[in-house]
Short mmCIF file of C-alpha atoms in Angstrom, two decimals:
data_model
loop_
_atom_site.label_atom_id
_atom_site.label_comp_id
_atom_site.label_asym_id
_atom_site.label_seq_id
_atom_site.Cartn_x
_atom_site.Cartn_y
_atom_site.Cartn_z
CA MET P 1 -14.87 -86.01 -84.67
CA SER P 2 -17.93 -88.25 -84.97
CA THR P 3 -18.97 -90.88 -87.46
CA SER P 4 -21.60 -89.51 -90.01
CA PRO P 5 -24.37 -91.96 -90.80
CA THR P 6 -23.48 -95.10 -92.77
CA SER P 7 -25.04 -96.87 -95.29
CA GLU P 8 -24.76 -100.80 -95.21
CA SER P 9 -24.76 -100.56 -98.92
CA ALA P 10 -20.78 -94.72 -97.19
CA ALA P 11 -18.53 -93.31 -93.24
CA SER P 12 -18.31 -91.78 -94.45
CA PRO P 13 -20.04 -88.57 -92.74
CA GLU P 14 -19.91 -90.57 -94.86
CA PRO P 15 -26.95 -97.84 -97.45
CA GLU P 16 -24.18 -100.03 -95.80
CA LEU P 17 -21.43 -97.69 -96.77
CA PRO P 18 -18.45 -97.38 -94.22
CA THR P 19 -19.38 -94.82 -91.98
CA PRO P 20 -20.85 -91.56 -92.05
CA PRO P 21 -21.80 -90.90 -92.81
CA ALA P 22 -20.43 -92.03 -96.23
CA PRO P 23 -18.13 -91.41 -96.52
CA ALA P 24 -17.82 -86.70 -98.85
CA PRO P 25 -14.97 -88.75 -100.30
CA ARG P 26 -13.10 -87.95 -103.44
CA ARG P 27 -13.00 -90.42 -106.19
CA PRO P 28 -10.79 -93.46 -105.41
CA ARG P 29 -7.40 -93.81 -106.81
CA ARG P 30 -6.22 -97.20 -107.84
CA ARG P 31 -3.06 -97.14 -106.00
CA ALA P 32 -1.16 -95.09 -103.27
CA GLY P 33 1.76 -93.26 -104.63
CA TRP P 34 4.79 -93.61 -102.53
CA ILE P 35 7.35 -90.64 -102.21
CA ALA P 36 10.92 -91.61 -101.83
CA LEU P 37 12.88 -88.97 -99.80
CA ALA P 38 16.61 -88.40 -100.94
CA ILE P 39 18.46 -87.13 -97.71
CA VAL P 40 22.18 -85.73 -98.09
CA PHE P 41 24.09 -85.35 -94.89
CA VAL P 42 27.25 -83.03 -94.74
CA LEU P 43 29.49 -84.20 -91.99
CA GLY P 44 33.11 -83.99 -91.32
CA GLY P 45 35.96 -85.88 -89.60
CA SER P 46 35.29 -88.66 -87.12
CA THR P 47 31.56 -87.67 -86.87
CA LEU P 48 31.14 -88.92 -90.40
CA PHE P 49 32.41 -92.35 -89.44
CA ALA P 50 30.47 -92.71 -86.23
CA SER P 51 27.25 -91.34 -87.90
CA GLY P 52 27.70 -93.54 -90.90
CA TYR P 53 28.00 -96.76 -88.61
CA ALA P 54 25.10 -96.10 -86.46
CA LEU P 55 22.95 -95.37 -89.50
CA GLY P 56 24.16 -98.53 -91.12
CA ARG P 57 23.18 -100.65 -88.30
CA LEU P 58 19.66 -99.11 -88.13
CA GLN P 59 19.09 -99.38 -91.76
CA SER P 60 19.87 -103.23 -91.66
CA ALA P 61 17.21 -103.62 -88.93
CA THR P 62 14.65 -101.14 -90.15
CA PRO P 63 14.54 -101.75 -94.04
CA GLY P 64 12.65 -99.21 -96.04
CA THR P 65 12.33 -96.66 -93.26
CA PRO P 66 13.54 -92.98 -94.08
CA ALA P 67 16.82 -92.38 -92.77
CA ASP P 68 15.70 -89.59 -90.41
CA GLU P 69 13.23 -91.67 -88.76
CA GLN P 70 15.41 -94.78 -88.21
CA ALA P 71 15.50 -94.54 -84.38
CA LEU P 72 11.63 -93.84 -84.32
CA PHE P 73 10.74 -97.09 -86.09
CA GLN P 74 13.46 -99.18 -84.27
CA PRO P 75 11.06 -100.45 -81.52
CA PHE P 76 8.46 -101.50 -84.24
CA TRP P 77 10.97 -103.56 -86.31
CA ASP P 78 12.30 -104.95 -82.81
CA ALA P 79 8.91 -106.16 -82.00
CA TYR P 80 8.14 -107.52 -85.60
CA THR P 81 11.41 -109.36 -85.78
CA ALA P 82 10.80 -110.82 -82.14
CA ILE P 83 7.37 -112.04 -83.00
CA VAL P 84 8.46 -113.70 -86.46
CA ASP P 85 11.47 -115.41 -85.03
CA GLN P 86 10.45 -116.34 -81.40
CA TYR P 87 6.69 -116.60 -81.35
CA ALA P 88 6.12 -120.12 -79.94
CA ALA P 89 2.18 -120.72 -79.71
CA GLY P 90 1.73 -121.14 -83.44
CA PRO P 91 2.56 -120.18 -86.88
CA VAL P 92 2.88 -116.44 -87.67
CA ASP P 93 0.96 -114.85 -90.57
CA LYS P 94 3.21 -112.01 -91.65
CA LYS P 95 0.50 -110.65 -93.79
CA LYS P 96 -1.79 -110.34 -90.73
CA LEU P 97 0.87 -108.78 -88.69
CA VAL P 98 1.28 -105.96 -91.45
CA GLU P 99 -2.44 -105.54 -91.63
CA GLY P 100 -2.61 -105.20 -88.08
CA ALA P 101 0.11 -102.56 -88.07
CA ILE P 102 -1.43 -100.71 -90.70
CA GLY P 103 -4.87 -100.74 -88.93
CA GLY P 104 -3.01 -99.63 -85.70
CA LEU P 105 -1.60 -96.42 -87.54
CA PHE P 106 -5.25 -95.45 -88.48
CA GLY P 107 -6.66 -96.33 -85.02
CA ALA P 108 -3.89 -94.00 -83.32
CA LEU P 109 -5.36 -91.06 -85.20
CA GLY P 110 -8.57 -91.33 -83.37
CA ASP P 111 -10.51 -90.29 -86.46
CA PRO P 112 -13.29 -92.60 -87.31
CA PHE P 113 -13.30 -91.43 -90.89
CA SER P 114 -9.82 -92.59 -91.38
CA LEU P 115 -9.24 -96.41 -91.38
CA TYR P 116 -7.61 -99.35 -92.80
CA LEU P 117 -9.65 -101.54 -95.13
CA THR P 118 -9.29 -105.13 -95.87
CA PRO P 119 -9.67 -105.96 -99.64
CA ASP P 120 -13.30 -107.00 -99.28
CA GLN P 121 -14.03 -103.86 -97.08
CA PHE P 122 -12.27 -101.57 -99.61
CA THR P 123 -14.36 -103.18 -102.62
CA SER P 124 -17.59 -102.94 -100.65
CA SER P 125 -16.97 -99.48 -99.52
CA LEU P 126 -16.47 -98.17 -103.09
CA SER P 127 -19.60 -100.14 -104.33
CA GLY P 128 -21.58 -98.70 -101.56
CA ILE P 129 -20.87 -95.12 -102.74
CA SER P 130 -21.56 -95.88 -106.20
CA GLY P 131 -25.31 -96.51 -105.35
CA GLN P 132 -25.54 -100.22 -106.16
CA PHE P 133 -24.53 -102.85 -103.80
CA GLU P 134 -25.26 -106.39 -102.31
CA GLY P 135 -26.85 -106.12 -98.85
CA ILE P 136 -29.92 -105.23 -96.82
CA GLY P 137 -30.46 -101.61 -97.83
CA ALA P 138 -30.31 -99.97 -94.54
CA THR P 139 -28.40 -96.62 -93.39
CA LEU P 140 -26.89 -97.07 -90.03
CA THR P 141 -25.23 -94.78 -87.34
CA THR P 142 -24.16 -95.01 -83.60
CA GLN P 143 -25.98 -93.06 -81.10
CA ASP P 144 -25.51 -92.70 -77.36
CA GLY P 145 -27.83 -92.28 -74.53
CA SER P 146 -28.16 -88.39 -75.28
CA GLY P 147 -29.03 -88.95 -78.77
CA ALA P 148 -25.79 -87.75 -80.11
CA GLN P 149 -24.29 -89.56 -83.10
CA GLY P 150 -21.01 -90.83 -83.99
CA CYS P 151 -19.83 -92.57 -80.83
CA THR P 152 -17.43 -95.40 -81.00
CA PRO P 153 -17.05 -98.46 -80.33
CA ILE P 154 -20.52 -99.98 -80.03
CA SER P 155 -21.51 -100.84 -76.62
CA ALA P 156 -24.39 -100.68 -74.10
CA THR P 157 -24.16 -96.95 -74.18
CA CYS P 158 -23.24 -96.53 -77.73
CA ARG P 159 -25.77 -98.26 -80.01
CA LEU P 160 -25.82 -99.22 -83.40
CA THR P 161 -29.04 -97.63 -84.72
CA ILE P 162 -31.13 -97.74 -88.03
CA VAL P 163 -31.32 -94.39 -89.57
CA SER P 164 -33.55 -95.46 -92.48
CA VAL P 165 -34.37 -98.16 -94.99
CA ILE P 166 -34.38 -98.01 -98.61
CA SER P 167 -37.94 -98.51 -100.10
CA GLY P 168 -38.39 -101.83 -101.43
CA ALA P 169 -35.00 -103.13 -100.27
CA PRO P 170 -34.58 -106.45 -98.34
CA ALA P 171 -34.51 -104.57 -94.87
CA GLN P 172 -37.93 -103.01 -95.43
CA LYS P 173 -39.46 -106.23 -96.73
CA ALA P 174 -38.18 -108.06 -93.57
CA GLY P 175 -39.66 -105.28 -91.38
CA LEU P 176 -36.68 -103.39 -90.18
CA GLU P 177 -37.61 -99.85 -89.12
CA ALA P 178 -36.11 -96.63 -88.48
CA ALA P 179 -34.74 -96.11 -84.84
CA ASP P 180 -34.27 -100.08 -84.44
CA VAL P 181 -31.21 -100.87 -82.54
CA VAL P 182 -28.98 -103.70 -83.64
CA THR P 183 -27.08 -105.58 -80.99
CA ALA P 184 -25.71 -108.69 -82.82
CA VAL P 185 -25.22 -109.99 -86.30
CA ASP P 186 -25.65 -113.76 -86.69
CA GLY P 187 -25.44 -114.24 -83.03
CA THR P 188 -22.35 -112.48 -82.57
CA SER P 189 -22.52 -109.30 -80.24
CA LEU P 190 -21.35 -106.06 -81.81
CA ASP P 191 -19.98 -104.70 -78.59
CA GLY P 192 -16.34 -103.41 -79.06
CA GLN P 193 -16.90 -103.05 -82.94
CA THR P 194 -16.87 -99.94 -85.09
CA VAL P 195 -19.55 -98.98 -87.55
CA ASP P 196 -17.46 -100.04 -90.41
CA GLN P 197 -16.88 -103.62 -88.80
CA ALA P 198 -20.60 -103.99 -88.24
CA VAL P 199 -21.49 -102.98 -91.74
CA ALA P 200 -19.00 -105.69 -92.82
CA LEU P 201 -20.80 -108.28 -90.99
CA ILE P 202 -24.19 -107.22 -92.33
CA ARG P 203 -23.13 -107.02 -96.07
CA GLY P 204 -23.09 -110.19 -98.09
CA PRO P 205 -23.72 -111.83 -101.36
CA ARG P 206 -27.41 -111.73 -102.65
CA GLY P 207 -29.49 -114.83 -101.88
CA THR P 208 -27.65 -115.37 -98.37
CA VAL P 209 -29.48 -114.59 -95.05
CA VAL P 210 -28.16 -112.28 -92.18
CA THR P 211 -30.02 -112.44 -88.90
CA LEU P 212 -29.99 -109.19 -86.85
CA THR P 213 -30.84 -109.17 -83.24
CA VAL P 214 -33.09 -106.04 -82.95
CA VAL P 215 -34.27 -103.87 -80.05
CA ARG P 216 -37.38 -101.89 -80.76
CA ASP P 217 -38.78 -99.25 -78.54
CA ASN P 218 -36.53 -100.50 -75.70
CA GLY P 219 -38.27 -103.79 -75.65
CA ALA P 220 -36.90 -107.42 -75.66
CA PRO P 221 -34.26 -108.12 -78.38
CA PHE P 222 -35.67 -110.35 -81.25
CA PRO P 223 -34.07 -112.01 -84.29
CA LEU P 224 -34.92 -110.67 -87.78
CA PRO P 225 -33.52 -112.72 -90.66
CA ILE P 226 -33.02 -110.71 -93.80
CA THR P 227 -32.28 -112.25 -97.23
CA ARG P 228 -29.58 -110.17 -98.87
CA ASP P 229 -30.00 -108.89 -102.57
CA VAL P 230 -28.73 -106.32 -104.97
CA VAL P 231 -29.79 -102.97 -103.80
CA GLN P 232 -30.05 -100.05 -106.11
CA GLN P 233 -30.55 -96.80 -104.32
CA SER P 234 -32.47 -94.12 -106.18
CA ALA P 235 -30.23 -90.97 -105.70
CA VAL P 236 -33.38 -88.40 -106.72
CA GLU P 237 -36.99 -88.22 -106.15
CA SER P 238 -39.08 -85.30 -107.36
CA SER P 239 -42.69 -84.36 -107.57
CA VAL P 240 -45.21 -81.22 -107.90
CA ILE P 241 -46.96 -80.64 -104.68
CA ALA P 242 -49.26 -77.77 -103.14
CA ASP P 243 -51.78 -78.00 -105.93
CA GLY P 244 -49.16 -77.53 -108.50
CA GLN P 245 -47.41 -74.55 -107.04
CA VAL P 246 -44.36 -75.98 -105.48
CA GLY P 247 -41.57 -78.22 -106.95
CA TYR P 248 -40.26 -80.83 -104.46
CA ILE P 249 -36.96 -82.67 -105.05
CA LYS P 250 -35.13 -85.00 -102.56
CA LEU P 251 -31.55 -86.45 -102.59
CA ASN P 252 -30.87 -89.42 -101.00
CA GLY P 253 -27.09 -89.81 -101.66
CA PHE P 254 -24.22 -88.23 -103.73
CA ASN P 255 -23.27 -91.22 -105.77
CA ALA P 256 -21.54 -91.02 -109.00
CA ALA P 257 -24.66 -90.40 -111.03
CA ALA P 258 -26.39 -88.22 -108.66
CA ALA P 259 -25.64 -84.77 -110.06
CA GLN P 260 -26.67 -85.52 -113.67
CA ASP P 261 -29.94 -87.18 -112.13
CA PHE P 262 -30.49 -84.19 -109.98
CA HIS P 263 -30.00 -81.73 -112.87
CA ASP P 264 -32.33 -83.64 -115.03
CA ARG P 265 -35.08 -83.71 -112.23
CA LEU P 266 -34.84 -80.20 -111.21
CA LYS P 267 -34.77 -78.98 -114.75
CA GLY P 268 -38.07 -80.80 -115.32
CA LEU P 269 -39.59 -78.78 -112.32
CA VAL P 270 -38.10 -75.52 -113.73
CA ASP P 271 -39.41 -76.04 -117.06
CA LYS P 272 -42.95 -76.41 -115.66
CA GLY P 273 -42.66 -72.72 -114.75
CA LEU P 274 -42.36 -73.34 -110.87
CA THR P 275 -40.81 -70.74 -108.77
CA ARG P 276 -40.70 -72.27 -105.49
CA ILE P 277 -38.64 -75.21 -104.76
CA ILE P 278 -38.37 -77.45 -101.76
CA PHE P 279 -34.90 -79.27 -101.59
CA ASP P 280 -35.06 -82.14 -99.09
CA LEU P 281 -31.47 -83.32 -97.75
CA ARG P 282 -32.98 -85.04 -94.64
CA GLY P 283 -31.28 -88.36 -93.87
CA ASP P 284 -28.63 -87.87 -96.78
CA PRO P 285 -25.30 -89.26 -95.51
CA GLY P 286 -23.26 -87.71 -98.41
CA GLY P 287 -21.03 -89.19 -100.82
CA PHE P 288 -18.66 -87.94 -103.50
CA VAL P 289 -17.43 -84.20 -103.05
CA ASP P 290 -17.52 -83.50 -106.76
CA GLN P 291 -21.13 -84.53 -106.82
CA ALA P 292 -21.87 -81.89 -104.14
CA GLN P 293 -19.99 -79.23 -106.00
CA ASP P 294 -22.09 -79.85 -109.22
CA ILE P 295 -25.49 -80.05 -107.43
CA ALA P 296 -24.66 -76.79 -105.48
CA SER P 297 -23.91 -75.26 -108.75
CA GLN P 298 -27.58 -75.72 -110.07
CA PHE P 299 -28.56 -73.01 -107.57
CA ILE P 300 -25.51 -70.81 -107.22
CA GLY P 301 -24.28 -69.31 -110.49
CA SER P 302 -20.76 -68.26 -109.61
CA GLY P 303 -18.21 -67.82 -106.79
CA PRO P 304 -17.42 -70.32 -103.86
CA VAL P 305 -19.38 -73.30 -103.14
CA PHE P 306 -16.96 -74.38 -100.34
CA ILE P 307 -13.30 -74.26 -99.38
CA GLU P 308 -10.93 -77.11 -99.04
CA GLU P 309 -8.06 -76.59 -96.24
CA TYR P 310 -5.08 -79.17 -96.54
CA ALA P 311 -2.74 -80.17 -93.65
CA ASP P 312 -0.20 -77.33 -94.86
CA GLY P 313 -2.90 -74.74 -94.14
CA ARG P 314 -3.27 -74.09 -97.66
CA GLN P 315 -6.94 -72.97 -98.64
CA VAL P 316 -8.44 -73.77 -102.03
CA PRO P 317 -12.05 -72.39 -102.89
CA GLN P 318 -14.00 -74.65 -105.02
CA LEU P 319 -16.29 -72.61 -107.35
CA ALA P 320 -19.74 -73.01 -108.80
CA LYS P 321 -19.88 -74.39 -112.18
CA PRO P 322 -21.72 -72.35 -114.95
CA GLY P 323 -25.06 -73.51 -116.40
CA GLY P 324 -27.11 -74.23 -113.21
CA VAL P 325 -30.76 -74.49 -113.93
CA ALA P 326 -32.07 -72.80 -111.02
CA THR P 327 -29.87 -69.84 -110.30
CA ASP P 328 -32.32 -67.32 -111.20
CA PRO P 329 -33.04 -65.44 -107.75
CA LYS P 330 -36.81 -65.38 -108.60
CA ILE P 331 -36.80 -69.11 -107.74
CA GLN P 332 -37.28 -69.34 -104.22
CA LEU P 333 -35.47 -72.16 -102.31
CA LEU P 334 -36.13 -73.93 -99.05
CA VAL P 335 -33.75 -76.72 -97.99
CA LEU P 336 -34.86 -79.23 -95.59
CA ILE P 337 -32.19 -80.73 -93.15
CA ASP P 338 -31.94 -82.93 -90.06
CA LYS P 339 -29.42 -84.51 -87.62
CA ASN P 340 -28.85 -87.23 -90.41
CA SER P 341 -28.07 -84.73 -93.10
CA ALA P 342 -24.15 -85.12 -93.22
CA SER P 343 -20.99 -84.64 -95.15
CA ALA P 344 -21.77 -83.87 -98.77
CA SER P 345 -25.31 -82.71 -97.97
CA GLU P 346 -23.81 -80.33 -95.60
CA ILE P 347 -21.50 -78.86 -98.29
CA VAL P 348 -24.54 -78.09 -100.37
CA ALA P 349 -26.81 -76.91 -97.63
CA GLY P 350 -24.03 -74.91 -96.19
CA ALA P 351 -23.23 -73.25 -99.63
CA ILE P 352 -26.75 -72.38 -100.01
CA GLN P 353 -27.26 -70.65 -96.61
CA ALA P 354 -23.82 -68.95 -96.59
CA ARG P 355 -24.37 -67.45 -100.18
CA GLY P 356 -27.99 -66.21 -99.31
CA ARG P 357 -29.57 -68.63 -101.94
CA GLY P 358 -32.07 -70.08 -99.78
CA LYS P 359 -33.33 -70.79 -96.26
CA LEU P 360 -32.53 -73.93 -94.19
CA VAL P 361 -35.51 -75.73 -92.35
CA GLY P 362 -35.43 -78.33 -90.00
CA ALA P 363 -32.76 -79.46 -87.21
CA THR P 364 -29.25 -78.92 -86.77
CA SER P 365 -27.34 -81.06 -89.20
CA TYR P 366 -24.61 -83.70 -88.51
CA GLY P 367 -21.58 -81.98 -88.42
CA LYS P 368 -19.08 -83.79 -90.56
CA GLY P 369 -16.52 -81.34 -91.91
CA THR P 370 -13.71 -83.39 -93.34
CA ILE P 371 -13.28 -84.82 -96.83
CA GLN P 372 -11.83 -88.49 -97.26
CA GLU P 373 -9.81 -90.12 -100.01
CA PHE P 374 -9.82 -93.75 -100.76
CA LEU P 375 -6.47 -95.21 -101.64
CA GLN P 376 -5.57 -98.76 -102.55
CA LEU P 377 -2.44 -100.55 -101.26
CA SER P 378 -0.19 -102.84 -103.09
CA ASN P 379 0.19 -106.61 -102.73
CA ASP P 380 -3.36 -107.18 -102.14
CA MET P 381 -3.34 -105.62 -98.76
CA GLY P 382 -6.62 -103.76 -99.56
CA GLY P 383 -6.59 -99.91 -98.78
CA PHE P 384 -7.52 -97.08 -96.72
CA ARG P 385 -9.73 -94.11 -96.34
CA LEU P 386 -7.84 -91.12 -95.01
CA SER P 387 -9.20 -87.49 -94.00
CA ILE P 388 -6.90 -85.41 -96.28
CA ALA P 389 -8.89 -81.95 -96.09
CA LYS P 390 -11.21 -80.06 -93.92
CA TRP P 391 -14.02 -78.43 -95.89
CA LEU P 392 -15.29 -74.88 -94.80
CA THR P 393 -18.41 -72.96 -95.92
CA PRO P 394 -17.91 -70.09 -98.43
CA ASN P 395 -17.69 -67.80 -95.54
CA GLY P 396 -14.79 -69.72 -93.90
CA VAL P 397 -16.76 -71.65 -90.98
CA TRP P 398 -15.69 -75.26 -90.16
CA ILE P 399 -18.93 -76.99 -88.97
CA ASN P 400 -17.11 -80.04 -88.04
CA GLY P 401 -18.77 -81.28 -84.68
CA LYS P 402 -21.49 -78.41 -84.85
CA GLY P 403 -23.43 -78.93 -87.98
CA LEU P 404 -25.30 -76.34 -89.72
CA THR P 405 -27.99 -74.28 -87.77
CA PRO P 406 -31.09 -73.97 -89.68
CA ASP P 407 -32.61 -70.50 -90.37
CA VAL P 408 -36.16 -71.92 -89.36
CA PRO P 409 -35.69 -74.75 -86.54
CA VAL P 410 -38.53 -77.30 -86.80
CA THR P 411 -38.94 -80.28 -84.36
CA VAL P 412 -40.13 -83.23 -86.30
CA PRO P 413 -41.08 -86.29 -84.12
CA ASP P 414 -38.97 -89.44 -84.84
CA GLY P 415 -40.34 -91.68 -87.40
CA THR P 416 -42.15 -88.92 -89.26
CA PRO P 417 -41.40 -89.00 -92.93
#
């Protein structure tokens, strides 16, 4: 799976949001719930004594480990105990050991959308999805030599690339442009970093300065200082075009207020009597999945919008909500997508295409077909983002790694708005 475009305000997937794109995450929980498993063994004779003795020895060395996984976790506890008791090159920070162990768990998944977040990263991630954050106001992704996005880690062949900058944000004022490549932050090379780690370096309190090392059009690297500020990303833009004949509405992200804002703007266009709507999802890295469901429901009156598939194979259709303002089939709909349309924006576009409600125009979308959940850990250990479900289009297609194929392919030169 690849990483969706990430905003420095998600990727998420999917402003400086942890990658992904971004990322179609569910609403965050305040704390993870841990399930205690009660296991009953029915044994007899001498086997009972031997098994009980072995289990007792393991439990003393692997506290808190489920009884049926004692042997599996024994090497971990052996290593942890050896470090704490015998490491001679300096004091051991047990909290950092635990953070490293948790990070290693997520790294072993090989899923760039599932990762451990320090307390600061966890807070920044959620603020980025909310639509308001402190940073520079740029959307980021990684890109390899072929142009494919989502590679990791950052390197000479996997470059951190600017997807877009928010109008009026510090990045735009400083001169940062789409397609710029960032190779270092405050003089520190980004080689070996993930997108989330790079985003954490770029973000920061308002009034502070971050200096990006930028490569533009394969030219020589140059420093670009940017003064961070509070960035408020406008989720929805709308206008009337084509001599008053067509309504245009653009969605920049699926933050917590996007659906209501989108409803109001779309209703304004429909109330003008417009029966042709262009819905622009280009460059939209996604956001909250419930907002995607609400926004798709503005065009789809009933039936499935998408399907969630969980680890146990269970599939749960997510249905359109009543009251959509543009469900009348007389309202013709074109949806614009590109390679940076990811995650929640693909849920909406996929629903419109699969249900025959409108046509997709543009380039193949990003291809992020998973849903993430943010969970907070106890003891000030931060939290994590975990892929907890696949999402499928209403006709049961998983677009992960493939993207949505437009009905009308259009090639647009890079940098064209």
